Coordinates of C-alpha atoms and ligand atoms in Angstrom, one line a residue:
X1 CA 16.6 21.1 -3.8
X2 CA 14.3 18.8 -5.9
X3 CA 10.6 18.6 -5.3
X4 CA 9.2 14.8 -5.3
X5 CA 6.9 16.5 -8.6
X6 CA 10.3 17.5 -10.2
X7 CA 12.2 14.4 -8.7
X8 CA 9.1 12.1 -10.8
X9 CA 9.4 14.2 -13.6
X10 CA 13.2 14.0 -13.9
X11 CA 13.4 10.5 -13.4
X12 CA 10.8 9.8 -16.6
X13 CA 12.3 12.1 -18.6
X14 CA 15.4 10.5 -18.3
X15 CA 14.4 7.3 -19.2
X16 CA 12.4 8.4 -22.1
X17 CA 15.8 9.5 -23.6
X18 CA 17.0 6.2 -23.5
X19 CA 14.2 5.1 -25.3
X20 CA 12.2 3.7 -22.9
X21 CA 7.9 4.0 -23.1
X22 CA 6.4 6.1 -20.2
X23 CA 3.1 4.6 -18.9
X24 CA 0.7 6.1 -16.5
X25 CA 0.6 4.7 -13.1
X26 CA -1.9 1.4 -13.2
X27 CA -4.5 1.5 -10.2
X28 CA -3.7 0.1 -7.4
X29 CA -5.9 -2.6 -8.1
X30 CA -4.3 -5.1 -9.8
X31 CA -5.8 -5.5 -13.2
X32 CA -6.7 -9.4 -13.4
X33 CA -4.5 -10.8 -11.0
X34 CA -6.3 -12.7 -8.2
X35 CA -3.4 -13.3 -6.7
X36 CA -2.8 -10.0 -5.5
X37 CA -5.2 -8.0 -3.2
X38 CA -3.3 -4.8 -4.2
X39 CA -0.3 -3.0 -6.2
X40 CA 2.7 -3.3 -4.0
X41 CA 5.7 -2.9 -6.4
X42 CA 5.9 -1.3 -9.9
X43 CA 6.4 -4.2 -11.8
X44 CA 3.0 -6.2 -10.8
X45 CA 1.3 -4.3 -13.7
X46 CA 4.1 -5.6 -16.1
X47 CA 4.0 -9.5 -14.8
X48 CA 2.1 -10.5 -17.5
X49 CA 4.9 -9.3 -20.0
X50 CA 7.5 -10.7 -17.8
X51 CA 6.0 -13.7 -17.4
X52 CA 6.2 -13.5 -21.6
X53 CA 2.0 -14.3 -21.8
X54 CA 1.5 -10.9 -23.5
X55 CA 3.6 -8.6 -25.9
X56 CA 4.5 -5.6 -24.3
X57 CA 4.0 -2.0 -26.4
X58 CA 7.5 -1.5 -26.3
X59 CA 10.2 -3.7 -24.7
X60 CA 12.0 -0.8 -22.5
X61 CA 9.1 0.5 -19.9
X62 CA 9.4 3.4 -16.7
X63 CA 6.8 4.5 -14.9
X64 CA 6.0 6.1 -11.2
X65 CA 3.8 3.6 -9.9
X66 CA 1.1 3.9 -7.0
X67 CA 1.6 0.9 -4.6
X68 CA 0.5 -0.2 -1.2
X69 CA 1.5 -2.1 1.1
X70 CA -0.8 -2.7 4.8
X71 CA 2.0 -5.5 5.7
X72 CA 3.8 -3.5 8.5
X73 CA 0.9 -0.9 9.5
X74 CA 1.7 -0.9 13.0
X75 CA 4.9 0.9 12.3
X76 CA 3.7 3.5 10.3
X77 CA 4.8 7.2 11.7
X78 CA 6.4 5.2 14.2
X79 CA 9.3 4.4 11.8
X80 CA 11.2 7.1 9.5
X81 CA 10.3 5.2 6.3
X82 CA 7.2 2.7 6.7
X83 CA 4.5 4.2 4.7
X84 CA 1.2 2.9 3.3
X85 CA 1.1 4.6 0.1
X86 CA 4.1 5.6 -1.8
X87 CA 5.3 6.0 -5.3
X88 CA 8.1 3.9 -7.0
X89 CA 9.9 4.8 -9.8
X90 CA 10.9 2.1 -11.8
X91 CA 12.6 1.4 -15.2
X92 CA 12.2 -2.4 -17.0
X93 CA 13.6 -4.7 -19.9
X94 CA 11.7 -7.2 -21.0
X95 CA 14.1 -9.4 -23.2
X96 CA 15.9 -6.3 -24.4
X97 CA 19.1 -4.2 -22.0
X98 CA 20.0 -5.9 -19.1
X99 CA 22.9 -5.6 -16.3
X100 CA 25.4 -3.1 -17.6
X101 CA 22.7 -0.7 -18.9
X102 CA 20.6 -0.2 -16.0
X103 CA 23.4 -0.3 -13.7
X104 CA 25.2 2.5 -15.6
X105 CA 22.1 4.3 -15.8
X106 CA 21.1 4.1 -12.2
X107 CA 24.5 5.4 -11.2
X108 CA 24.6 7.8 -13.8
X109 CA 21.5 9.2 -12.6
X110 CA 22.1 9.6 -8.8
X111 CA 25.4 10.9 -9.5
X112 CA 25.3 12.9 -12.0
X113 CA 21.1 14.0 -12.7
X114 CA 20.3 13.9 -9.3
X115 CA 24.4 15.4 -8.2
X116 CA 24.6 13.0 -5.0
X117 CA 28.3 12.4 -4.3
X118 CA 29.1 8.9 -5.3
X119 CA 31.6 8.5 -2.4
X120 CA 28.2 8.2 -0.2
X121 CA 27.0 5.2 -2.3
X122 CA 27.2 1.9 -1.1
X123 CA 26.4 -1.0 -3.5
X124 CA 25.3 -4.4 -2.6
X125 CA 25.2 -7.3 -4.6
X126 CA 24.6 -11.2 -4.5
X127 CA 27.4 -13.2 -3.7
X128 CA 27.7 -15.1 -6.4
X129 CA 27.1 -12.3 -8.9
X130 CA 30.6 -11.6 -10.0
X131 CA 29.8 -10.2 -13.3
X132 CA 26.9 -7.1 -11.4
X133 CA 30.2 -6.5 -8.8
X134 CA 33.1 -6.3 -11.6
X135 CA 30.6 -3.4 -13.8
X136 CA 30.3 -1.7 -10.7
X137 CA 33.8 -1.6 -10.4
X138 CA 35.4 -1.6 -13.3
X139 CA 32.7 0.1 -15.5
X140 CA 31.2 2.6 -12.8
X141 CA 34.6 2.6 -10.8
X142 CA 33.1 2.7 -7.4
X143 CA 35.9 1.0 -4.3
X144 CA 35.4 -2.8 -3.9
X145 CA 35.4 -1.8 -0.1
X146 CA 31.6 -0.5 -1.0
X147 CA 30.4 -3.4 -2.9
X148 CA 29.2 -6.3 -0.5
X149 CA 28.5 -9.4 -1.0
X150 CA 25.2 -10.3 0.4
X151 CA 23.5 -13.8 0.7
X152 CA 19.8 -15.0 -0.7
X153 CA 17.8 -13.6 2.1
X154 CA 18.7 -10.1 0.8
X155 CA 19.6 -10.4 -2.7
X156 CA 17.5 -13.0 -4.5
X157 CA 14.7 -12.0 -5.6
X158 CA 11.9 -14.8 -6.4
X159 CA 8.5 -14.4 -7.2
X160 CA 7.7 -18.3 -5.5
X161 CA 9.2 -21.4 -5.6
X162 CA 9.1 -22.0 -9.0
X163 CA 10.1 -19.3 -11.7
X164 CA 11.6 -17.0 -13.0
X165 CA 14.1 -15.4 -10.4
X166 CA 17.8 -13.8 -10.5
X167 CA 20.1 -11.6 -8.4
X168 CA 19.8 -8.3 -7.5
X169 CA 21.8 -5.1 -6.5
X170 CA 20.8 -2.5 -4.4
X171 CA 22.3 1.4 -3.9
X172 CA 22.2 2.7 -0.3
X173 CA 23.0 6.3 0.6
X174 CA 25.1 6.9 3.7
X175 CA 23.1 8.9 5.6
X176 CA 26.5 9.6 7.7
X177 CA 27.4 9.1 11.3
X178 CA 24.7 10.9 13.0
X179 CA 22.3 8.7 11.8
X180 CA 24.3 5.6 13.1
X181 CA 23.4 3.2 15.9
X182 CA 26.8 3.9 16.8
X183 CA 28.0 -0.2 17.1
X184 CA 31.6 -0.6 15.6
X185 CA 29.9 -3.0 13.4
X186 CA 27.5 -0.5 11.5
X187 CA 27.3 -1.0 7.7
X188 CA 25.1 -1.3 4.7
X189 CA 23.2 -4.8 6.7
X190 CA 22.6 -2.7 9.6
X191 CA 19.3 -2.1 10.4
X192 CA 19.5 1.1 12.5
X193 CA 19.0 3.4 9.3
X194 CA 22.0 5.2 8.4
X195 CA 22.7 2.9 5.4
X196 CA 19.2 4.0 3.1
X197 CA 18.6 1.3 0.4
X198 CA 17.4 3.9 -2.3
X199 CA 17.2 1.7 -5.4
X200 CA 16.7 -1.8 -6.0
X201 CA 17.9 -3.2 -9.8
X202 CA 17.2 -7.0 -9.8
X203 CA 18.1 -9.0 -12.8
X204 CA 15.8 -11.7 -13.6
X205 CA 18.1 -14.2 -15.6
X206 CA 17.0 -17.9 -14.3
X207 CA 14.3 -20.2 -14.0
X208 CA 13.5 -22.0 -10.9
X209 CA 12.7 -25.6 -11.9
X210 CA 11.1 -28.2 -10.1
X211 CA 13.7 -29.7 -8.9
X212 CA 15.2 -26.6 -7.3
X213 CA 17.9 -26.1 -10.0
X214 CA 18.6 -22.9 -11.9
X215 CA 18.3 -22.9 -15.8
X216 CA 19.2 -19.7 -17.5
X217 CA 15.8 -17.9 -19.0
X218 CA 16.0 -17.5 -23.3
X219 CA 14.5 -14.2 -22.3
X220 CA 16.3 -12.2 -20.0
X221 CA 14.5 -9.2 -17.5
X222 CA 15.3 -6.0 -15.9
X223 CA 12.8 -5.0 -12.6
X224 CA 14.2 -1.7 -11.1
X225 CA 12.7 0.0 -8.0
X226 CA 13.3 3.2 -6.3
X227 CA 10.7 4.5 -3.9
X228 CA 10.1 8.6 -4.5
X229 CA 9.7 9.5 -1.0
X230 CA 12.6 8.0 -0.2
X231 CA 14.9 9.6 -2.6
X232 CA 13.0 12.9 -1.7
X233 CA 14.0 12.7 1.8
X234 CA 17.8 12.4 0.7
X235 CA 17.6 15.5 -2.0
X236 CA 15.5 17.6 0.6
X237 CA 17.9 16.7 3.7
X238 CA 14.6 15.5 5.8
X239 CA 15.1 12.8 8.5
X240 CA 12.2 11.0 6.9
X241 CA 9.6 10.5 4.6
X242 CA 7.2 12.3 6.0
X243 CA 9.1 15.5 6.5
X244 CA 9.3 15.4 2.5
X245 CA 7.2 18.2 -0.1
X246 CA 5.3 15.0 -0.6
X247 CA 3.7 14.6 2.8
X248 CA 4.2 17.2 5.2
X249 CA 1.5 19.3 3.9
X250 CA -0.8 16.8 4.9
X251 CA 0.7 16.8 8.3
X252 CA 0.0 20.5 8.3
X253 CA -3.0 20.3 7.3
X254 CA -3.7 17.8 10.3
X255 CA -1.8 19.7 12.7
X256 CA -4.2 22.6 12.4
X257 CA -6.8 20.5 12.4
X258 CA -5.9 19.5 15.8
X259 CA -4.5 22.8 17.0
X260 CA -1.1 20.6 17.9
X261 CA 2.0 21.9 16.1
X262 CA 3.9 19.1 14.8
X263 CA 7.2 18.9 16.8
X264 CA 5.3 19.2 19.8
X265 CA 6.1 15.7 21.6
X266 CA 6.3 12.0 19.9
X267 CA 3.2 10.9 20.8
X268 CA 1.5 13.3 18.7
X269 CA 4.3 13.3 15.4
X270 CA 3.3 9.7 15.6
X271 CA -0.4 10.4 15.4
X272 CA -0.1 13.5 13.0
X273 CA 2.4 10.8 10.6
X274 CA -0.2 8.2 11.3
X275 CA -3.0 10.7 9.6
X276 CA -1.1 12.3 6.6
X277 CA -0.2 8.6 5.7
X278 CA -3.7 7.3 5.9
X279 CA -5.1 10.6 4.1
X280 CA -3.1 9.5 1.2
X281 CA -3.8 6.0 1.2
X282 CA -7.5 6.6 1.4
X283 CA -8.1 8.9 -0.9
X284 CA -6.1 7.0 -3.9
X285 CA -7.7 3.7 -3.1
X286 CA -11.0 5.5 -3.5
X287 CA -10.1 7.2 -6.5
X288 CA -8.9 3.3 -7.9
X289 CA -12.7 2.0 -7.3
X290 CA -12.1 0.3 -3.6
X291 CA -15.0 0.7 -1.7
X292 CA -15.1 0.3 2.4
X293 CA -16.7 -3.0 3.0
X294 CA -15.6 -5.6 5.6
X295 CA -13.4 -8.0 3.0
X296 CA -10.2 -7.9 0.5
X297 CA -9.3 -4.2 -0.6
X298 CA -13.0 -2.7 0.8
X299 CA -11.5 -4.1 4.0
X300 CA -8.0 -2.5 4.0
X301 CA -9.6 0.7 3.5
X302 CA -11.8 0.5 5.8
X303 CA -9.3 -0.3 8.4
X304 CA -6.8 2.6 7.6
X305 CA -9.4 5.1 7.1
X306 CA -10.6 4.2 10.6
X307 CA -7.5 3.7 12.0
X308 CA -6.9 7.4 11.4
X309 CA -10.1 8.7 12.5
X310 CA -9.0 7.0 16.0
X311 CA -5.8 8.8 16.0
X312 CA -7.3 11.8 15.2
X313 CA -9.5 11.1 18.4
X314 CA -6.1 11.1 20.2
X315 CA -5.2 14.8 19.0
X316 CA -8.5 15.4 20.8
X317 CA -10.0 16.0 17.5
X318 CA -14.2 15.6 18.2
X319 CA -15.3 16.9 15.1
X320 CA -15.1 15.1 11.1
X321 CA -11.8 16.2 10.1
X322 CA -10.4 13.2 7.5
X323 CA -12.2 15.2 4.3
X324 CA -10.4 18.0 4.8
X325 CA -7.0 15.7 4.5
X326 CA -8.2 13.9 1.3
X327 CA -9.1 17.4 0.0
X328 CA -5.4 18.5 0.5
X329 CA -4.2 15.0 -0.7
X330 CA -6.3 15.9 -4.2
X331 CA -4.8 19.2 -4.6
X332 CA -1.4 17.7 -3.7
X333 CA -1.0 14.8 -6.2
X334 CA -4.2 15.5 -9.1
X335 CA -0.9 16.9 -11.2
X336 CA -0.4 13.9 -12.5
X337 CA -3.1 11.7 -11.0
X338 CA -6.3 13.3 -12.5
X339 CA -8.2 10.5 -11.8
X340 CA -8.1 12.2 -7.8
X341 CA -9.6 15.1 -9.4
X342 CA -11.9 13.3 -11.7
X343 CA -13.4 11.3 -8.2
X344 CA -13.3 14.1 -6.0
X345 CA -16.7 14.4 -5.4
X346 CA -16.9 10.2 -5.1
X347 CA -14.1 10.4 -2.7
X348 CA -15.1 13.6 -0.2
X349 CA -18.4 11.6 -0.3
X350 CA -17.1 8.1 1.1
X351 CA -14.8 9.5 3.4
X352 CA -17.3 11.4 4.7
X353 CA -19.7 9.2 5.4
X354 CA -17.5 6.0 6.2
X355 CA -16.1 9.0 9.3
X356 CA -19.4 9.8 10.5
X357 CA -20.1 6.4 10.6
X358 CA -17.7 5.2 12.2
X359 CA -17.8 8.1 15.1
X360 CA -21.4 7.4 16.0
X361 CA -20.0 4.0 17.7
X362 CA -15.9 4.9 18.1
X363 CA -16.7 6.7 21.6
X364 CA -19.1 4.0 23.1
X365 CA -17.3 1.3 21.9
X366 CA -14.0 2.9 23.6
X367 CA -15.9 3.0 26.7
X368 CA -17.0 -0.7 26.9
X369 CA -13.4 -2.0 25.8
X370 CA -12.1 0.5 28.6
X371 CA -14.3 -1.1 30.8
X372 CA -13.6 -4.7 30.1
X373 CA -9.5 -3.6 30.1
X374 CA -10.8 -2.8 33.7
X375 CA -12.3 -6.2 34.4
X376 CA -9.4 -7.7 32.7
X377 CA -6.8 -6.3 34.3
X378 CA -8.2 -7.1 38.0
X379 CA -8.8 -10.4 36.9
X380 CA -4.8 -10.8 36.4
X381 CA -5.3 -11.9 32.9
X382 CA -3.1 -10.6 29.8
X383 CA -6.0 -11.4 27.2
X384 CA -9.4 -9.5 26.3
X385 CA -12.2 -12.5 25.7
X386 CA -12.3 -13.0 22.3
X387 CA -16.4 -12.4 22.2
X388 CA -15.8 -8.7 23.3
X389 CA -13.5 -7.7 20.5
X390 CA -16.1 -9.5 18.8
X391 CA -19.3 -7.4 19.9
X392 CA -16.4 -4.3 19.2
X393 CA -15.9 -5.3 15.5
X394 CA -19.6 -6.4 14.8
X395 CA -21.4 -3.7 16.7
X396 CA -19.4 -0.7 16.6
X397 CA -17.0 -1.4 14.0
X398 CA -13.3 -2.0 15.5
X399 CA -11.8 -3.5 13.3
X400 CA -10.0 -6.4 15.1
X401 CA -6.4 -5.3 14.4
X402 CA -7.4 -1.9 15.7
X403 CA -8.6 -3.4 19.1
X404 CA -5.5 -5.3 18.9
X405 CA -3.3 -2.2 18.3
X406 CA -5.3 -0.4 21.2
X407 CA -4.3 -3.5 23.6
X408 CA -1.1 -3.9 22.8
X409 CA -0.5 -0.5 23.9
X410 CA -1.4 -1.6 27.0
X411 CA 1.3 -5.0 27.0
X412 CA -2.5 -6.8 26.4
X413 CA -4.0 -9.1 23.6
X414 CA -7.1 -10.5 22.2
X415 CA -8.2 -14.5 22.8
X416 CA -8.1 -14.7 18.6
X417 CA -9.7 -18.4 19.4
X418 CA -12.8 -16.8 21.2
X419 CA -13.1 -14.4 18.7
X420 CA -12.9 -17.0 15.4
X421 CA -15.7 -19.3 17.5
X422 CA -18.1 -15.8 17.6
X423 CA -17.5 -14.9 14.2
X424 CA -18.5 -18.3 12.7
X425 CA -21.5 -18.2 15.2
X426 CA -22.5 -14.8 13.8
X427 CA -22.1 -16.8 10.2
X428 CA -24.3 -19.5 11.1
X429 CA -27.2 -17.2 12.4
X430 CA -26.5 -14.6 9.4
X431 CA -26.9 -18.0 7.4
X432 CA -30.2 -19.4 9.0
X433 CA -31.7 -15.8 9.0
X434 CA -30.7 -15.2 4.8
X435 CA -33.6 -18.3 4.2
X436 CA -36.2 -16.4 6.8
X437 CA -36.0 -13.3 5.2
X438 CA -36.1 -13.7 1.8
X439 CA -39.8 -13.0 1.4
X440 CA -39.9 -9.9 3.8
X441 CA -38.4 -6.5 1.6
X442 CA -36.5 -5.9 -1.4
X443 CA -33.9 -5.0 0.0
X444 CA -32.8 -8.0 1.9
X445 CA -34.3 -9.8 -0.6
X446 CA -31.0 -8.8 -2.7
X447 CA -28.8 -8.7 -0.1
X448 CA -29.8 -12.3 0.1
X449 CA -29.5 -12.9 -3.5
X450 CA -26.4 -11.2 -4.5
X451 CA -23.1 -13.4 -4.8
X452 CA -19.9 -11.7 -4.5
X453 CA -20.0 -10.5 -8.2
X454 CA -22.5 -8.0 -7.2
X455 CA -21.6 -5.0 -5.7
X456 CA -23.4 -2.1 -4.3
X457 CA -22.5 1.5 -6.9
X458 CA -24.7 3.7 -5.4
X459 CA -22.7 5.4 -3.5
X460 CA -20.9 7.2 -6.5
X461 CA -23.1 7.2 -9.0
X462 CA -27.0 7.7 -9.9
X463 CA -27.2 5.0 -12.4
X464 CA -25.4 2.7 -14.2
X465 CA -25.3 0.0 -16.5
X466 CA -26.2 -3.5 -15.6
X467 CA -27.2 -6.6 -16.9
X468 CA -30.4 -8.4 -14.8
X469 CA -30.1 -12.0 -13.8
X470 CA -32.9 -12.1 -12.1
X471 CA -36.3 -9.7 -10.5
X472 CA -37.6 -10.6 -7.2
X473 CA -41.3 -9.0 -6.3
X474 CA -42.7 -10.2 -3.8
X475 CA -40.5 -11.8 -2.2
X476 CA -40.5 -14.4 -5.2
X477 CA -38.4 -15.1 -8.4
X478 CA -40.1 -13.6 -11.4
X479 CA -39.5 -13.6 -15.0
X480 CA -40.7 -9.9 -15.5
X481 CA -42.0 -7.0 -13.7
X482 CA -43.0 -3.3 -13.5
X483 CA -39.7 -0.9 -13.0
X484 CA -39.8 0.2 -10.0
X485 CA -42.4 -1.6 -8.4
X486 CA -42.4 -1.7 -4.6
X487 CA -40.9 -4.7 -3.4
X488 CA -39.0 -5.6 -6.5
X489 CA -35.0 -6.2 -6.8
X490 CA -33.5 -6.1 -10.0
X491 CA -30.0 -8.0 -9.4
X492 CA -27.2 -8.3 -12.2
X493 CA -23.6 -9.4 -11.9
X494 CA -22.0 -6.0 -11.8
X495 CA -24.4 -3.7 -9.3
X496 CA -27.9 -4.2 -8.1
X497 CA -30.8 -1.4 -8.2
X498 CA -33.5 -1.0 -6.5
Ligands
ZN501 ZN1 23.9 0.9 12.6

């Protein structure tokens, strides 16, 4: 049995020998690209090389890359595989090997690094890749019955409608029978699980044009994707992710937290799931600079670290309980992500306040949506007026798709139109009152002043650099001023002190 640590390790090390450059894991903040809230797949930190606007440091690249996605968060521990945070391993061309290389590599490692019988691969490919279905066959030797043909949806990838885009070819591991849906029809398109899609390899060979036609790219790319949990689950036997050396000590750790033994019913493996995934999640977008706040990535966070202090209020658990998961997440992954152990103090901090925070208003805002569900439901109506989840989200801090998830456990929704028309009144009054305040104290005098370039760093460090664009005593604009004076704001573009 493989660990995940000496799954990642092996993986790297292979590549290396085939010349490729090993880089450290970029942050999940992507690294100017305001197109992307956050890291989802391991090539976003290479798009800039794919895209051929900067000169790699070598043209073969592997890494394990820290990604995040929020897109399916409803299913998380619901699901055997939907997770937050997870880890792909990935190897890349950029203009150098292409499709017989990394295929031969990729089956070379499963089969014979990582020992998994090839007779329980399954390859697909896109149809009209003939040449990626002949190496499989002829070069790897694997049964034409196990390499299907599969259409665009599936096997196209393209980055938008113009671009650079290509085929791809994905391995699945056969799970076997008992994890079928049992339908004579069960294959590698079905979706009830026994078919695992464990790596994707997609060949970036055309450009999209304009006009919709394919030209073949002067530079050819390879973009290969294999998710570690995943792969874990296979080499340690596990039903899912979760159950993996990667995450179930977290779930421990929650389960005595709780005092509820993981195993004991579904409701609570969800919850338990729910809280080991979160842990994770929080603690390396803290460690990457995110900061709770209600917009972009401060806004994500905010909502899953929540959204597992609620489920921890399911276990019954009254008391602050989230540092002690980020604590176990730090010991867990600071081999080889120092920068959890370099933040530690930053991130036990945040989570600890952003919990306590959060539990002042969780129980009394549970009560009032409890008691509107009441009114609601006698009423006959199927949706919660849109100025309540309002008062929930402004007042006691339910983030909306939390009072969503907590009403559609009950077959109920929110009036999103009610709540839109309260939010933009709440704008317009937050507006109106940012002119009649200005002259009042400091510090809404900089809360008034600072744009969105400003952002608040107190909350992990003491000082810090800064340049001043403008000092406000007094409630007035000045062009100097002594440090420190009461009333006065110093604002700059990258924090603001006080
Ligand atoms: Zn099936």
């Amino acid at each position: 049995m493989s660990t995940g640590a000496e799954l990642r390790r092996k993986f790297l090390n292979y590549f290396a020998l085939r010349d490729h450059l090993i880089l450290p894991s970029a942050s999940l903040v992507p690294k100017d690209d305001p197109s992307l809230l956050l890291t989802v797949a391991g090539m976003v930190p290479f798009k800039p090389y794919f895209q051929g606007k900067v000169t790699p440091p070598h043209p073969r690249l592997a890494t394990a890359q820290k990604c995040l996605r929020t897109q399916d968060l409803e299913e998380v521990g619901k699901t055997a595989r939907h997770n937050t945070f997870f880890e792909m391993l990935g190897n890349f061309s950029i203009g150098d090997y292409f499709k017989k290389e990394t295929i031969g590599w990729s089956w070379e490692f499963l089969t014979k690094e990582l020992g998994l019988p090839p007779e329980d691969l399954w390859i697909t490919v896109y149809r009209d890749d003939q040449e990626a279905a002949e190496i499989w066959h002829d070069l790897m030797g694997v049964p034409r019955e196990r390499i299907i043909p599969l259409g665009d949806d599936t096997n196209f990838w393209e980055a938008g409608p113009v671009g650079p885009c290509g085929p791809c070819s994905e391995i699945l591991f056969d799970l076997g029978p008992a994890y079928s849906c049992g339908s004579p029809d069960c294959g590698v398109e079905c979706e009830c699980g026994r078919y695992l899609e464990v790596w994707n390899l997609v060949f970036t060979e055309f450009n999209r044009e304009e006009d919709g036609k394919l030209s073949k790219l002067p530079r050819r790319n390879i973009d290969t994707g294999m998710g570690l949990e995943r792969i874990a689950s296979v080499l340690q036997g596990v039903p899912n992710n979760f159950e993996t050396d990667l995450i179930f000590p977290l779930i421990e750790e929650a389960a005595i937290a709780s005092g509820i033994s993981y195993g004991a019913d579904d409701k609570s493996d969800v919850a338990l799931k729910v809280i080991a995934d979160h842990a994770r999640a929080v603690s390396f977008l803290i460690a990457d600079g995110v900061h709770p706040s209600n917009e972009g990535r401060g806004y994500v966070l905010r909502r899953i670290l929540r959204r597992a202090v609620r489920y921890g209020r399911l276990l019954g658990i009254r008391d602050p309980f989230l540092k002690r998961l980020t604590d176990k997440t730090i010991a867990l992954y600071q081999d080889p992500y120092r920068e959890l152990k370099e933040r530690s103090g930053h991130i036990q901090r945040i989570v600890s306040l952003e919990e306590e925070r959060f539990s002042e208003t969780l129980e009394q805002g549970l009560q009032i949506l409890q008691e509107q569900l009441e009114k609601v439901e006698v009423s006959g109506e199927k949706n919660l007026p849109g100025g309540v989840a309002f008062r929930l989200y402004d007042t006691f801090g339910f983030p909306l798709e939390l009072t969503q998830e907590i009403l559609a456990e009950r077959g109920m929704n929110v009036d999103l139109d009610g709540f839109r028309v309260s939010m933009e009144k709440q704008r317009e009054r937050a507006r109106a009152a940012r002119v009649e305040t200005v002259p009042s104290d400091s510090f809404k005098v900089c809360t008034a002043y600072s744009g969105d370039k400003t952002k608040f760093t107190g909350y992990g460090n003491l000082s810090a650099r800064s340049q001043i664009t403008a000092i406000i005593a007094d409630g007035k604009r000045k062009s100097e001023s002594d440090p420190g004076g009461a009333g006065t704001g110093y604002i700059g573009p990258d924090t603001f002190l006080l």
